Short mmCIF file of C-alpha atoms in Angstrom, two decimals:
data_model
loop_
_atom_site.label_atom_id
_atom_site.label_comp_id
_atom_site.label_asym_id
_atom_site.label_seq_id
_atom_site.Cartn_x
_atom_site.Cartn_y
_atom_site.Cartn_z
CA MET A 164 -1.83 17.06 -3.27
CA ALA A 165 -2.17 13.59 -1.66
CA LYS A 166 1.40 12.86 -2.03
CA THR A 167 2.53 16.14 -0.55
CA PHE A 168 0.19 15.54 2.66
CA PHE A 169 1.45 11.94 2.90
CA GLY A 170 5.06 13.22 2.75
CA LEU A 171 4.38 15.93 5.44
CA ALA A 172 2.73 13.32 7.57
CA VAL A 173 5.74 11.01 7.36
CA ARG A 174 8.07 13.74 8.12
CA VAL A 175 5.98 14.75 11.26
CA PHE A 176 5.74 11.17 12.37
CA PHE A 177 9.60 10.67 12.25
CA ARG A 178 10.39 13.94 13.84
CA ALA A 179 7.98 12.92 16.73
CA ILE A 180 9.78 9.66 17.10
CA VAL A 181 13.13 11.42 16.98
CA ALA A 182 11.99 13.93 19.74
CA ILE A 183 10.69 11.09 21.98
CA VAL A 184 13.98 9.15 21.66
CA LEU A 185 15.98 12.18 22.39
CA LEU A 186 13.53 13.06 25.42
CA VAL A 187 13.98 9.49 26.80
CA GLY A 188 17.76 9.70 26.39
CA VAL A 189 17.91 12.89 28.26
CA LEU A 190 15.63 11.42 31.12
CA LEU A 191 17.84 8.36 31.26
CA ILE A 192 20.93 10.47 31.55
CA ALA A 193 19.51 12.61 34.24
CA PHE A 194 18.10 9.56 36.14
CA ASN A 195 21.60 7.96 35.94
CA PHE A 196 23.56 11.06 36.85
CA PRO A 197 26.35 9.83 39.25
CA VAL A 198 25.35 10.32 42.86
CA GLU A 199 28.40 10.21 45.29
CA SER A 200 26.87 11.47 48.60
CA LYS A 201 24.76 9.11 50.63
CA ASN A 202 22.81 9.02 53.89
CA GLY A 203 25.20 7.06 56.02
CA GLN A 204 22.62 7.54 59.02
CA MET A 205 19.70 6.02 57.18
CA GLU A 206 17.53 4.22 59.57
CA PHE A 207 16.52 0.60 58.43
CA GLY A 208 13.29 -1.05 59.60
CA ILE A 209 11.60 -4.12 58.51
CA SER A 210 8.11 -5.01 56.98
CA PHE A 211 6.55 -8.12 58.47
CA SER A 212 3.68 -10.14 57.35
CA ASN A 213 2.13 -13.08 59.42
CA ILE A 214 0.21 -14.32 56.21
CA GLN A 215 3.43 -14.42 54.32
CA ALA A 216 5.15 -16.24 57.09
CA ARG A 217 2.41 -18.75 57.22
CA ALA A 218 2.46 -19.25 53.43
CA LEU A 219 6.09 -20.26 53.72
CA GLU A 220 5.10 -22.92 56.40
CA LEU A 221 6.89 -21.13 59.14
CA ASP A 222 5.71 -20.61 62.70
CA TRP A 223 4.77 -17.05 62.18
CA LYS A 224 4.99 -16.07 65.89
CA GLU A 225 8.54 -17.71 66.15
CA THR A 226 9.48 -15.76 63.00
CA TYR A 227 8.43 -12.47 64.47
CA ILE A 228 9.99 -12.95 67.90
CA GLN A 229 13.29 -13.93 66.16
CA MET A 230 13.04 -10.75 64.00
CA LEU A 231 12.49 -8.67 67.23
CA GLU A 232 15.13 -10.27 69.38
CA ASP A 233 17.88 -11.27 66.93
CA LEU A 234 17.80 -8.58 64.15
CA ARG A 235 16.51 -5.88 66.69
CA PRO A 236 14.91 -3.29 64.20
CA LYS A 237 13.93 -0.05 65.83
CA ARG A 238 10.76 0.15 63.82
CA VAL A 239 8.61 -2.56 62.11
CA ARG A 240 5.69 -2.23 59.64
CA ILE A 241 2.90 -4.53 60.14
CA GLY A 242 -0.39 -5.17 58.43
CA ALA A 243 -4.03 -5.59 59.66
CA TYR A 244 -5.65 -8.05 57.27
CA TRP A 245 -9.39 -7.50 57.00
CA THR A 246 -9.91 -11.03 55.67
CA GLU A 247 -8.31 -12.26 58.85
CA ILE A 248 -9.93 -9.95 61.38
CA GLU A 249 -13.56 -9.89 60.17
CA GLN A 250 -14.44 -13.43 59.25
CA GLU A 251 -17.97 -12.72 60.47
CA ASP A 252 -20.14 -9.64 59.73
CA GLY A 253 -19.28 -6.97 62.26
CA SER A 254 -17.39 -9.38 64.57
CA TYR A 255 -13.61 -8.64 64.80
CA ASP A 256 -10.94 -11.06 65.97
CA PHE A 257 -7.91 -8.89 66.87
CA SER A 258 -5.91 -11.47 68.73
CA ASP A 259 -3.24 -11.98 66.10
CA LEU A 260 -2.72 -8.25 65.80
CA ASP A 261 -2.87 -7.66 69.45
CA TRP A 262 -0.09 -10.19 69.99
CA GLN A 263 2.11 -8.54 67.51
CA VAL A 264 1.58 -5.02 68.88
CA THR A 265 2.17 -6.19 72.48
CA GLU A 266 5.25 -8.20 71.64
CA ALA A 267 6.79 -5.28 69.98
CA GLN A 268 5.83 -2.97 72.80
CA LYS A 269 7.73 -5.24 75.30
CA ARG A 270 10.94 -4.77 73.35
CA ASP A 271 10.50 -0.96 72.77
CA THR A 272 9.96 -1.65 69.06
CA GLU A 273 8.02 1.05 67.18
CA LEU A 274 5.32 0.12 64.71
CA ILE A 275 3.85 1.36 61.60
CA LEU A 276 0.30 -0.17 61.32
CA VAL A 277 -1.16 -0.60 57.87
CA PHE A 278 -4.92 -1.13 57.22
CA GLY A 279 -7.31 -0.83 54.43
CA ILE A 280 -8.41 -2.91 51.53
CA LYS A 281 -4.96 -2.93 50.06
CA VAL A 282 -2.45 -4.24 52.68
CA PRO A 283 1.28 -5.54 51.81
CA ARG A 284 1.43 -9.15 50.41
CA TRP A 285 -0.24 -10.97 47.87
CA PRO A 286 -3.27 -10.83 46.80
CA GLU A 287 -2.69 -7.05 47.72
CA CYS A 288 -6.44 -6.57 48.12
CA HIS A 289 -7.82 -8.29 51.29
CA ILE A 290 -11.54 -8.10 51.02
CA PRO A 291 -13.76 -10.49 52.81
CA GLU A 292 -15.60 -12.56 50.16
CA ARG A 293 -19.13 -11.45 51.09
CA TYR A 294 -18.24 -7.73 50.35
CA LYS A 295 -16.70 -8.28 46.91
CA THR A 296 -19.97 -7.84 44.86
CA ASP A 297 -21.42 -4.91 46.98
CA LYS A 298 -19.46 -1.55 46.61
CA GLN A 299 -21.62 0.35 48.99
CA GLY A 300 -21.74 -2.32 51.64
CA ARG A 301 -18.18 -2.93 51.27
CA GLU A 302 -17.05 0.69 51.71
CA ASP A 303 -19.46 1.16 54.78
CA ALA A 304 -18.04 -2.11 56.36
CA LEU A 305 -14.50 -0.91 55.65
CA MET A 306 -15.10 2.37 57.36
CA LYS A 307 -16.56 0.64 60.38
CA TYR A 308 -13.59 -1.80 60.63
CA GLU A 309 -11.00 0.91 60.18
CA LYS A 310 -12.74 2.81 63.10
CA ALA A 311 -12.57 -0.13 65.19
CA ILE A 312 -8.82 -0.54 64.58
CA VAL A 313 -7.99 3.10 65.25
CA GLU A 314 -9.90 3.20 68.45
CA ARG A 315 -8.42 -0.06 69.62
CA TYR A 316 -4.75 0.76 69.01
CA LYS A 317 -4.48 4.53 69.38
CA ASP A 318 -3.47 4.16 72.97
CA TYR A 319 -0.53 2.07 72.36
CA GLU A 320 2.40 4.40 72.41
CA ASN A 321 4.74 2.19 70.25
CA ILE A 322 2.40 2.67 67.23
CA LYS A 323 4.04 5.83 65.60
CA VAL A 324 2.47 5.91 62.21
CA TRP A 325 -0.85 4.83 60.69
CA GLN A 326 -0.64 3.69 57.03
CA VAL A 327 -3.88 4.09 55.19
CA GLU A 328 -3.97 1.62 52.15
CA ASN A 329 -0.83 0.38 50.50
CA GLU A 330 -0.13 1.62 47.05
CA PRO A 331 -3.85 2.59 46.59
CA PHE A 332 -3.57 3.87 43.14
CA LEU A 333 -1.35 1.21 41.68
CA ASN A 334 -3.10 -1.28 39.41
CA PHE A 335 -1.41 -4.37 40.81
CA GLY A 336 -2.54 -7.60 42.42
CA ASP A 337 -5.74 -9.77 42.42
CA CYS A 338 -8.12 -6.81 42.93
CA ILE A 339 -11.57 -5.62 42.13
CA LYS A 340 -11.39 -2.87 39.59
CA ASP A 341 -11.25 0.55 41.41
CA ALA A 342 -11.53 -1.09 44.80
CA VAL A 343 -9.81 1.99 46.28
CA ASP A 344 -10.79 4.95 44.44
CA THR A 345 -9.97 8.60 45.24
CA ALA A 346 -13.22 9.31 47.06
CA LEU A 347 -12.73 6.25 49.39
CA LEU A 348 -9.28 7.06 50.14
CA ASP A 349 -10.05 10.60 51.17
CA ARG A 350 -12.94 9.22 53.40
CA GLU A 351 -10.43 6.71 55.11
CA ILE A 352 -7.97 9.50 55.69
CA ALA A 353 -10.47 11.93 56.85
CA GLN A 354 -11.86 9.35 59.52
CA VAL A 355 -8.41 8.58 60.80
CA ARG A 356 -7.57 12.16 61.34
CA GLU A 357 -10.86 12.74 63.11
CA LEU A 358 -10.22 9.66 65.50
CA ASP A 359 -6.59 10.30 66.29
CA ASP A 360 -4.74 13.44 65.05
CA SER A 361 -1.60 12.74 67.17
CA ARG A 362 0.02 10.42 64.73
CA PRO A 363 1.16 11.06 61.08
CA ILE A 364 -0.59 9.22 58.17
CA MET A 365 1.57 7.51 55.63
CA ILE A 366 0.43 6.69 52.26
CA THR A 367 2.49 4.83 49.65
CA ASP A 368 3.14 4.51 45.94
CA SER A 369 5.21 2.57 43.48
CA GLY A 370 8.74 4.01 43.17
CA GLU A 371 9.25 3.08 39.48
CA LEU A 372 5.60 3.06 37.95
CA SER A 373 3.80 6.15 39.54
CA ILE A 374 4.34 9.93 39.42
CA TRP A 375 3.80 10.13 43.22
CA ILE A 376 2.16 13.59 43.40
CA PRO A 377 -1.47 12.70 43.91
CA VAL A 378 -0.51 10.40 46.80
CA ALA A 379 2.16 12.92 48.32
CA ARG A 380 -0.47 15.52 48.52
CA ARG A 381 -2.54 13.46 50.81
CA ALA A 382 0.15 12.04 53.14
CA ASP A 383 1.94 13.12 56.18
CA VAL A 384 4.66 10.85 55.31
CA PHE A 385 5.13 9.51 51.66
CA GLY A 386 6.29 5.82 51.17
CA THR A 387 7.80 4.63 47.99
CA THR A 388 8.63 1.05 46.87
CA LEU A 389 12.26 0.56 45.65
CA TYR A 390 13.04 -2.46 43.55
CA ARG A 391 16.03 -3.14 41.34
CA ILE A 392 15.58 -6.52 39.68
CA ILE A 393 12.16 -7.88 38.81
CA TYR A 394 11.02 -10.67 36.50
CA LYS A 395 8.67 -9.80 33.55
CA GLU A 396 7.31 -11.72 30.99
CA PRO A 397 8.46 -11.90 28.00
CA PHE A 398 11.61 -10.17 28.86
CA GLY A 399 12.83 -12.30 31.83
CA TYR A 400 14.89 -10.76 34.53
CA VAL A 401 14.99 -6.90 34.19
CA GLU A 402 17.15 -4.45 36.20
CA TYR A 403 15.72 -0.97 36.29
CA PRO A 404 18.05 1.33 34.26
CA LEU A 405 17.52 3.95 37.03
CA GLY A 406 20.12 5.36 39.27
CA PRO A 407 19.59 6.93 42.91
CA ALA A 408 19.15 10.29 40.96
CA PHE A 409 15.88 9.01 39.76
CA PHE A 410 14.48 8.94 43.24
CA ARG A 411 16.26 12.24 44.26
CA ILE A 412 14.44 13.92 41.23
CA LYS A 413 11.00 12.42 42.02
CA GLY A 414 11.50 13.64 45.80
CA TRP A 415 12.38 17.04 44.46
CA LEU A 416 9.14 16.91 42.41
CA ILE A 417 6.83 16.09 45.28
CA LYS A 418 8.56 18.68 47.33
CA THR A 419 8.02 21.42 44.75
CA PHE A 420 4.48 20.44 43.67
CA ALA A 421 3.00 18.73 46.69
CA GLY A 422 4.67 20.35 49.41
CA GLN A 423 6.02 16.86 50.64
CA GLU A 424 9.30 16.64 52.41
CA ASN A 425 8.84 13.33 54.45
CA VAL A 426 9.79 10.68 52.15
CA VAL A 427 10.65 7.00 53.31
CA VAL A 428 11.18 3.74 51.31
CA SER A 429 8.33 1.86 52.62
CA GLU A 430 9.13 -1.32 50.68
CA LEU A 431 12.80 -2.05 49.90
CA GLN A 432 13.48 -5.19 47.84
CA ALA A 433 15.37 -7.78 49.86
CA GLU A 434 13.77 -10.92 48.61
CA PRO A 435 13.70 -12.55 45.10
CA TRP A 436 11.32 -11.63 42.25
CA GLY A 437 11.45 -14.54 39.98
CA THR A 438 9.52 -17.00 37.80
CA ALA A 439 7.40 -18.63 40.52
CA TRP A 440 6.29 -18.57 44.01
CA LEU A 441 9.40 -18.63 46.26
CA PRO A 442 9.46 -22.31 47.47
CA HIS A 443 8.94 -23.39 43.89
CA MET A 444 12.24 -21.87 42.63
CA THR A 445 15.47 -23.34 43.19
CA ILE A 446 17.88 -21.48 45.58
CA GLU A 447 20.04 -20.76 42.55
CA GLU A 448 17.21 -19.13 40.85
CA GLN A 449 16.12 -17.20 43.97
CA TYR A 450 19.51 -15.70 44.21
CA VAL A 451 19.50 -14.42 40.66
CA SER A 452 17.50 -11.37 41.82
CA MET A 453 18.30 -11.30 45.59
CA ASN A 454 21.46 -12.63 47.47
CA PRO A 455 23.72 -11.18 50.06
CA GLU A 456 25.87 -9.18 47.71
CA LYS A 457 22.83 -7.79 45.76
CA PHE A 458 21.34 -7.04 49.27
CA GLN A 459 24.51 -4.85 50.05
CA GLU A 460 24.32 -3.23 46.75
CA ILE A 461 20.61 -2.20 47.23
CA ILE A 462 21.46 -0.88 50.70
CA GLU A 463 24.21 1.43 49.27
CA TYR A 464 21.89 2.53 46.27
CA THR A 465 19.12 3.26 48.79
CA GLN A 466 21.24 5.41 51.06
CA LYS A 467 22.20 7.50 47.97
CA THR A 468 18.45 8.34 47.42
CA ASN A 469 19.16 10.45 50.63
CA PHE A 470 15.68 9.54 52.02
CA SER A 471 15.54 9.26 55.82
CA GLU A 472 14.24 5.44 56.35
CA ALA A 473 13.73 2.35 54.53
CA TYR A 474 11.82 -0.75 55.47
CA LEU A 475 13.27 -4.06 54.17
CA TRP A 476 10.93 -6.47 52.41
CA GLY A 477 11.67 -10.14 52.83
CA VAL A 478 12.32 -11.11 56.49
CA GLU A 479 10.07 -14.10 56.16
CA TRP A 480 12.16 -15.46 53.33
CA TRP A 481 15.33 -14.86 55.10
CA TYR A 482 14.05 -16.93 57.98
CA TRP A 483 12.66 -19.60 55.66
CA LEU A 484 16.16 -19.85 54.08
CA LYS A 485 17.70 -20.18 57.64
CA VAL A 486 15.47 -22.64 59.15
CA LYS A 487 14.04 -24.74 56.15
CA LYS A 488 17.24 -24.62 54.02
CA ASP A 489 19.99 -24.15 56.63
CA ILE A 490 21.08 -21.11 54.56
CA PRO A 491 21.49 -18.22 57.19
CA ASP A 492 23.51 -15.75 54.96
CA MET A 493 20.57 -13.34 54.17
CA TRP A 494 19.52 -13.21 57.85
CA GLU A 495 23.10 -12.57 58.89
CA GLU A 496 23.49 -9.79 56.42
CA ALA A 497 20.15 -8.20 57.61
CA ARG A 498 21.60 -8.33 61.17
CA LYS A 499 24.64 -6.43 60.09
CA VAL A 500 22.52 -3.74 58.48
CA MET A 501 20.54 -3.50 61.61
CA THR A 502 23.30 -3.58 64.22
CA GLN A 503 25.53 -1.15 62.18
CA ARG A 504 22.94 1.49 62.63
CA GLN A 505 21.93 1.17 66.36
#
């Protein structure tokens, strides 16, 4: 009897393994089904971070102005960093953010303004130190801070979209566990809608690691990341085995199950993902995962997703290459992308 049961268990186990392998195989075929058509009219914007520019020892204001005037993106995504703005309880220093908004406005550049606990760039969660151990105090302070942001900037016509949090449900970065939970995110969204119902709210999620539906249901505009080559121990450099059809299928899923049709690529890889922090890698190693040829490949790949817009990630690195290393090729490639679509 025991042998019979053991034999049955083994057969069931192997059948389950075979079924899983077949399912993965079918999905990989579907995700890599050839896509010929592309959105040649896709709009490309840029994500900019003043803290990233400073980390690369750049003059961040010079970098920002050069981006606006030389690359001339129609739309830029910028972040409001809580750790920078509220360095003392209830006292807000908006001077850096004011400057970015005003300089963009002078040049008729539209903005997406990102705020919350999670805002683009490491450490992902930007929580003032004094709030890290007090969940209720942190959330109350966050809501007060976000109210101040919306009330301050809602009269700027060049701000076209509010982005509430950045990839709020993705477990990535140096973050407190559950720093942004569902209840908090819903409170944040509700407050922004109450303060300003004239602009859409964007919420973002990981392109490769998330199912999108819970985020897409909450958003007026859904933003996805899109990366092609990453570095992951112990595997080394990994190119995602996913064609543009993968993103088209996920777009269909959120249209069907979340009623979401407004999808943009909020973070499009255009800088290296390697073994170390950018300045600590040689140029040769940086160029393993991103270089002008790979940049053009990812632009074409992204157009084949058929989404409407994509925001390039890496302008600070392009400028660092140009002014610190006298290598302007990434900057020049980005200018081509921008000017070809104006």
